[in-house]
CSV table of C-alpha atoms in Angstrom, one decimal:
chain,number,residue,atom,x,y,z
A,17,MET,CA,-15.4,-10.5,43.5
A,18,GLU,CA,-15.9,-13.4,41.0
A,19,HIS,CA,-15.3,-11.0,38.1
A,20,TRP,CA,-12.0,-9.7,39.4
A,21,TRP,CA,-10.1,-11.2,36.4
A,22,ARG,CA,-12.3,-9.3,34.0
A,23,VAL,CA,-11.5,-6.0,35.6
A,24,THR,CA,-7.8,-6.8,35.9
A,25,VAL,CA,-7.4,-7.9,32.2
A,26,VAL,CA,-9.3,-4.9,30.8
A,27,SER,CA,-7.5,-2.4,33.1
A,28,THR,CA,-4.1,-3.8,32.0
A,29,ALA,CA,-5.2,-3.6,28.3
A,30,VAL,CA,-6.2,0.1,28.8
A,31,ALA,CA,-2.9,0.9,30.4
A,32,LEU,CA,-1.0,-0.7,27.5
A,33,GLY,CA,-3.1,1.3,25.0
A,34,VAL,CA,-2.7,4.6,26.8
A,35,PHE,CA,1.0,4.1,27.1
A,36,ALA,CA,1.4,4.0,23.3
A,37,ALA,CA,-1.5,6.2,22.3
A,38,GLY,CA,0.6,9.4,22.2
A,39,VAL,CA,2.7,7.8,19.3
A,40,ALA,CA,0.1,5.6,17.7
A,41,PRO,CA,-3.5,6.5,18.7
A,42,THR,CA,-4.8,3.4,16.8
A,43,VAL,CA,-3.3,1.3,19.6
A,44,LEU,CA,-6.3,2.2,21.7
A,45,PHE,CA,-8.4,0.0,19.3
A,46,GLY,CA,-6.5,-3.0,20.7
A,47,VAL,CA,-8.6,-2.7,23.9
A,48,VAL,CA,-11.8,-3.5,22.1
A,49,PRO,CA,-11.1,-7.3,21.5
A,50,VAL,CA,-10.1,-7.7,25.1
A,51,LEU,CA,-13.3,-5.9,26.2
A,52,VAL,CA,-15.4,-8.2,23.9
A,53,TRP,CA,-13.8,-11.3,25.5
A,54,CYS,CA,-14.1,-10.1,29.1
A,55,ALA,CA,-17.6,-8.7,28.8
A,56,ASP,CA,-19.1,-12.0,27.7
A,57,PRO,CA,-20.9,-13.4,30.8
A,58,ARG,CA,-20.5,-17.0,29.4
A,59,ARG,CA,-16.7,-16.9,30.0
A,60,SER,CA,-15.6,-18.8,33.1
A,61,ARG,CA,-12.6,-17.8,35.1
A,62,ARG,CA,-10.9,-21.2,34.4
A,63,VAL,CA,-10.6,-20.4,30.7
A,64,GLY,CA,-11.2,-16.6,30.8
A,65,VAL,CA,-7.9,-15.9,32.7
A,66,PRO,CA,-5.5,-17.9,30.4
A,67,VAL,CA,-7.1,-16.4,27.3
A,68,GLY,CA,-7.0,-12.9,28.8
A,69,VAL,CA,-3.3,-13.3,29.5
A,70,VAL,CA,-2.6,-14.4,25.9
A,71,LEU,CA,-4.6,-11.4,24.6
A,72,LEU,CA,-2.5,-9.1,26.8
A,73,VAL,CA,0.7,-10.6,25.7
A,74,LEU,CA,-0.3,-10.1,22.1
A,75,LEU,CA,-1.4,-6.5,22.8
A,76,ALA,CA,1.9,-5.8,24.5
A,77,TRP,CA,3.7,-6.9,21.3
A,78,PHE,CA,1.5,-4.6,19.2
A,79,ALA,CA,1.5,-1.6,21.6
A,80,LEU,CA,4.7,-1.4,23.7
A,81,PRO,CA,7.2,-1.0,20.8
A,82,HIS,CA,5.4,2.1,19.7
A,83,GLY,CA,5.5,3.7,23.1
A,84,LEU,CA,9.2,2.8,23.4
A,85,GLY,CA,10.1,4.1,20.0
A,86,TRP,CA,11.2,0.7,18.6
A,87,SER,CA,11.0,-0.2,14.9
A,88,GLY,CA,11.8,-3.1,12.6
A,89,ARG,CA,9.9,-5.7,10.6
A,90,TRP,CA,8.9,-7.6,13.8
A,91,VAL,CA,7.2,-4.5,15.1
A,92,PRO,CA,3.5,-4.3,14.0
A,93,SER,CA,2.5,-1.1,12.3
A,94,ALA,CA,-0.1,1.3,13.7
A,95,ALA,CA,-2.6,0.1,11.0
A,96,GLU,CA,-2.0,-3.6,11.9
A,97,VAL,CA,-3.2,-2.9,15.5
A,98,CYS,CA,-6.6,-2.3,13.9
A,99,TRP,CA,-6.9,-5.5,11.8
A,100,LEU,CA,-4.1,-8.0,12.5
A,101,TYR,CA,-4.5,-7.8,16.3
A,102,PRO,CA,-8.3,-8.3,16.3
A,103,LEU,CA,-7.9,-11.1,13.8
A,104,SER,CA,-5.3,-12.8,16.0
A,105,ALA,CA,-7.4,-12.1,19.1
A,106,ALA,CA,-10.5,-13.6,17.4
A,107,VAL,CA,-8.6,-16.9,16.7
A,108,VAL,CA,-7.4,-17.1,20.3
A,109,CYS,CA,-10.9,-16.5,21.7
A,110,LEU,CA,-12.4,-19.0,19.3
A,111,VAL,CA,-10.0,-21.6,20.7
A,112,GLY,CA,-10.9,-20.6,24.3
A,113,ALA,CA,-14.6,-20.9,23.5
A,114,ARG,CA,-14.1,-24.4,22.0
A,115,VAL,CA,-12.2,-25.4,25.2
A,116,GLU,CA,-15.2,-24.2,27.3
A,117,ARG,CA,-17.6,-25.8,24.9
A,118,ARG,CA,-19.6,-22.7,24.8
A,119,PRO,CA,-20.7,-20.3,21.9
A,120,ALA,CA,-17.9,-18.1,20.6
A,121,GLY,CA,-20.2,-15.1,20.1
A,122,CYS,CA,-19.5,-14.6,16.4
A,123,VAL,CA,-21.6,-11.5,15.9
A,124,PRO,CA,-19.5,-9.2,18.2
A,125,TRP,CA,-16.3,-10.5,16.6
A,126,ALA,CA,-17.6,-9.9,13.1
A,127,VAL,CA,-18.4,-6.3,14.1
A,128,VAL,CA,-15.0,-5.8,15.6
A,129,LEU,CA,-13.2,-7.2,12.6
A,130,CYS,CA,-15.2,-5.1,10.1
A,131,LEU,CA,-14.6,-2.0,12.2
A,132,GLY,CA,-10.9,-2.8,12.4
A,133,PHE,CA,-10.5,-3.3,8.7
A,134,ALA,CA,-12.4,0.0,8.1
A,135,LEU,CA,-10.0,1.9,10.4
A,136,ALA,CA,-7.0,0.3,8.8
A,137,LEU,CA,-8.3,1.3,5.3
A,138,GLY,CA,-9.0,4.8,6.6
A,139,ASP,CA,-5.4,5.0,7.9
A,140,LEU,CA,-4.0,4.1,4.5
A,141,VAL,CA,-6.2,6.7,2.8
A,142,LEU,CA,-5.1,9.4,5.2
A,143,LEU,CA,-1.4,8.6,4.4
A,144,ASP,CA,-2.1,9.7,0.8
A,145,GLU,CA,-4.3,12.7,1.5
A,146,SER,CA,-3.0,14.3,4.7
A,147,PRO,CA,0.3,15.1,6.5
A,148,PRO,CA,1.9,12.2,8.5
A,149,GLY,CA,1.6,11.9,12.2
A,150,ASN,CA,4.4,12.5,14.7
A,151,GLU,CA,6.0,9.2,13.6
A,152,GLY,CA,8.5,9.4,16.5
A,153,VAL,CA,10.0,12.7,15.3
A,154,LEU,CA,7.8,14.6,17.7
A,155,PRO,CA,8.0,15.3,20.6
A,156,GLY,CA,11.6,16.3,19.9
A,157,PRO,CA,14.8,16.2,22.0
A,158,VAL,CA,14.4,17.5,25.5
A,159,GLY,CA,15.6,21.0,25.8
A,160,LEU,CA,15.4,21.9,22.1
A,161,ARG,CA,12.7,24.3,21.0
A,162,ALA,CA,10.6,23.1,18.0
A,163,VAL,CA,8.8,25.3,15.5
A,164,GLU,CA,6.6,23.5,13.0
A,165,ALA,CA,6.1,24.9,9.5
A,166,ASP,CA,3.2,24.3,7.2
A,167,PRO,CA,3.0,20.8,5.6
A,168,VAL,CA,4.5,20.4,2.2
A,169,CYS,CA,2.1,18.5,-0.2
A,170,GLY,CA,2.6,17.4,-3.8
A,171,SER,CA,1.5,14.6,-6.2
A,172,GLY,CA,3.4,12.0,-4.1
A,173,GLY,CA,1.7,12.9,-0.8
A,174,CYS,CA,2.4,15.3,2.1
A,175,ALA,CA,5.4,15.8,4.4
A,176,ARG,CA,5.8,17.7,7.6
A,177,VAL,CA,8.6,20.1,8.5
A,178,VAL,CA,9.8,21.1,11.9
A,179,GLY,CA,12.8,23.2,12.9
A,180,PHE,CA,14.8,22.6,16.0
A,181,GLY,CA,16.9,25.4,17.5
A,182,GLY,CA,19.9,23.5,18.7
A,183,ASP,CA,22.6,20.9,17.9
A,184,ARG,CA,22.3,18.8,14.7
A,185,ALA,CA,24.0,15.9,16.5
A,186,ALA,CA,21.3,15.9,19.2
A,187,VAL,CA,18.6,15.9,16.6
A,188,ARG,CA,20.2,13.0,14.7
A,189,ALA,CA,20.7,11.1,17.9
A,190,HIS,CA,17.0,11.7,18.7
A,191,LEU,CA,15.9,10.2,15.4
A,192,GLY,CA,18.2,7.3,15.9
A,193,SER,CA,16.7,6.6,19.3
A,194,ARG,CA,13.2,6.6,17.7
A,195,GLY,CA,14.2,3.9,15.1
A,196,PHE,CA,15.3,6.1,12.2
A,197,THR,CA,18.3,4.0,11.2
A,198,THR,CA,17.6,2.4,7.8
A,199,PRO,CA,19.0,4.4,4.8
A,200,SER,CA,16.1,5.5,2.6
A,201,GLY,CA,17.9,5.1,-0.8
A,202,ARG,CA,17.4,8.8,-1.5
A,203,GLY,CA,20.8,9.9,-0.2
A,204,GLY,CA,21.4,13.3,1.3
A,205,GLY,CA,21.3,11.9,4.9
A,206,TRP,CA,17.7,10.6,4.7
A,207,VAL,CA,16.9,7.8,7.1
A,208,CYS,CA,13.8,5.6,7.7
A,209,ARG,CA,12.1,3.6,10.4
A,210,VAL,CA,10.3,0.5,9.2
A,211,THR,CA,7.4,-1.2,10.9
A,212,GLY,CA,4.9,-3.8,9.8
A,213,VAL,CA,4.7,-7.6,10.2
A,214,VAL,CA,2.5,-8.2,7.1
A,215,VAL,CA,2.4,-4.8,5.4
A,216,GLU,CA,5.5,-2.6,5.6
A,217,ARG,CA,5.1,1.0,6.8
A,218,ARG,CA,8.1,3.2,6.1
A,219,ALA,CA,8.5,6.7,7.6
A,220,CYS,CA,11.5,8.6,6.3
A,221,ALA,CA,13.1,11.8,7.6
A,222,GLY,CA,15.8,14.1,6.3
A,223,LEU,CA,17.9,16.8,8.1
A,224,ARG,CA,19.0,20.1,6.8
A,225,GLU,CA,20.7,22.9,8.8
A,226,ARG,CA,20.4,26.5,7.9
A,227,ALA,CA,20.7,29.8,9.9
A,228,GLY,CA,21.4,27.8,13.1
A,229,VAL,CA,18.2,25.8,12.8
A,230,VAL,CA,18.1,22.0,12.2
A,231,GLU,CA,15.2,21.4,9.9
A,232,VAL,CA,13.6,17.9,9.8
A,233,THR,CA,11.3,16.9,7.0
A,234,TRP,CA,9.5,13.6,7.2
A,235,TYR,CA,6.9,11.6,5.3
A,236,VAL,CA,5.3,8.2,5.3
A,237,GLY,CA,5.4,5.9,2.2
C-alpha cells in the first residue's frame, strides 16, 4: 500500500468536486491537476503528500463556496476553477518537483493549462449566447413548486425565468441565502451575487409577484 496517499488525495479531490458540481459543473475540472500530480510515478510520498494536501486546500477554496452557496470577491468564479486553479496548482507542483530534484513533467501541465483556458473561454462565450445556469436560484426553496418559463433573449444576452407558487418572503430569503445581496444598480428590487478573484462574475436576479406566483428572472453579466 505504498500508493495509499495517491488514492486518498485523488478520492478527496473527487469528493470536493462532486459536492459543488450541482451548482458549478466546471469544479470537476479541478480534479485534473490533482490527478496529474498523483499519477506521476516519480513523486515520492515524502513530497507527494504535502503537495497533495496543498492542492486539496486550494481546491476546497475553489469548490466549497459554490456548494455552500457563498459569494463575494474572495470566492473564485466557476470559470476561474478552469484556469486559475490549474495555474496555481502548476506552480505548487513545480515547487514540489524542485524540492524532489526530479523533472516537473511540463508536457502534462501544458496540456492541462491549455484545456483549462479553453474551457474558461468557452464559458465566457456561453454567457453571451445561451441562458445562464442555475446560479444558485435553482433548486428553489424547499416546499415551493417551481415552474420554469422559456428563456428571454435579446441583444444584451439571455435571462431565465422561473415562477414559484408560494410566499415572496420565502423566495427572497432563499436568494439571500444563496448570496444574492448586492444591489444591482437597476432598482426595482434587483439583487446580485458576485464571485471572482481576478475576473468578476455577477449574477443578478429580480422578483415580481403576479397572480399568486413569485416570478424570478436572472441573468449573468
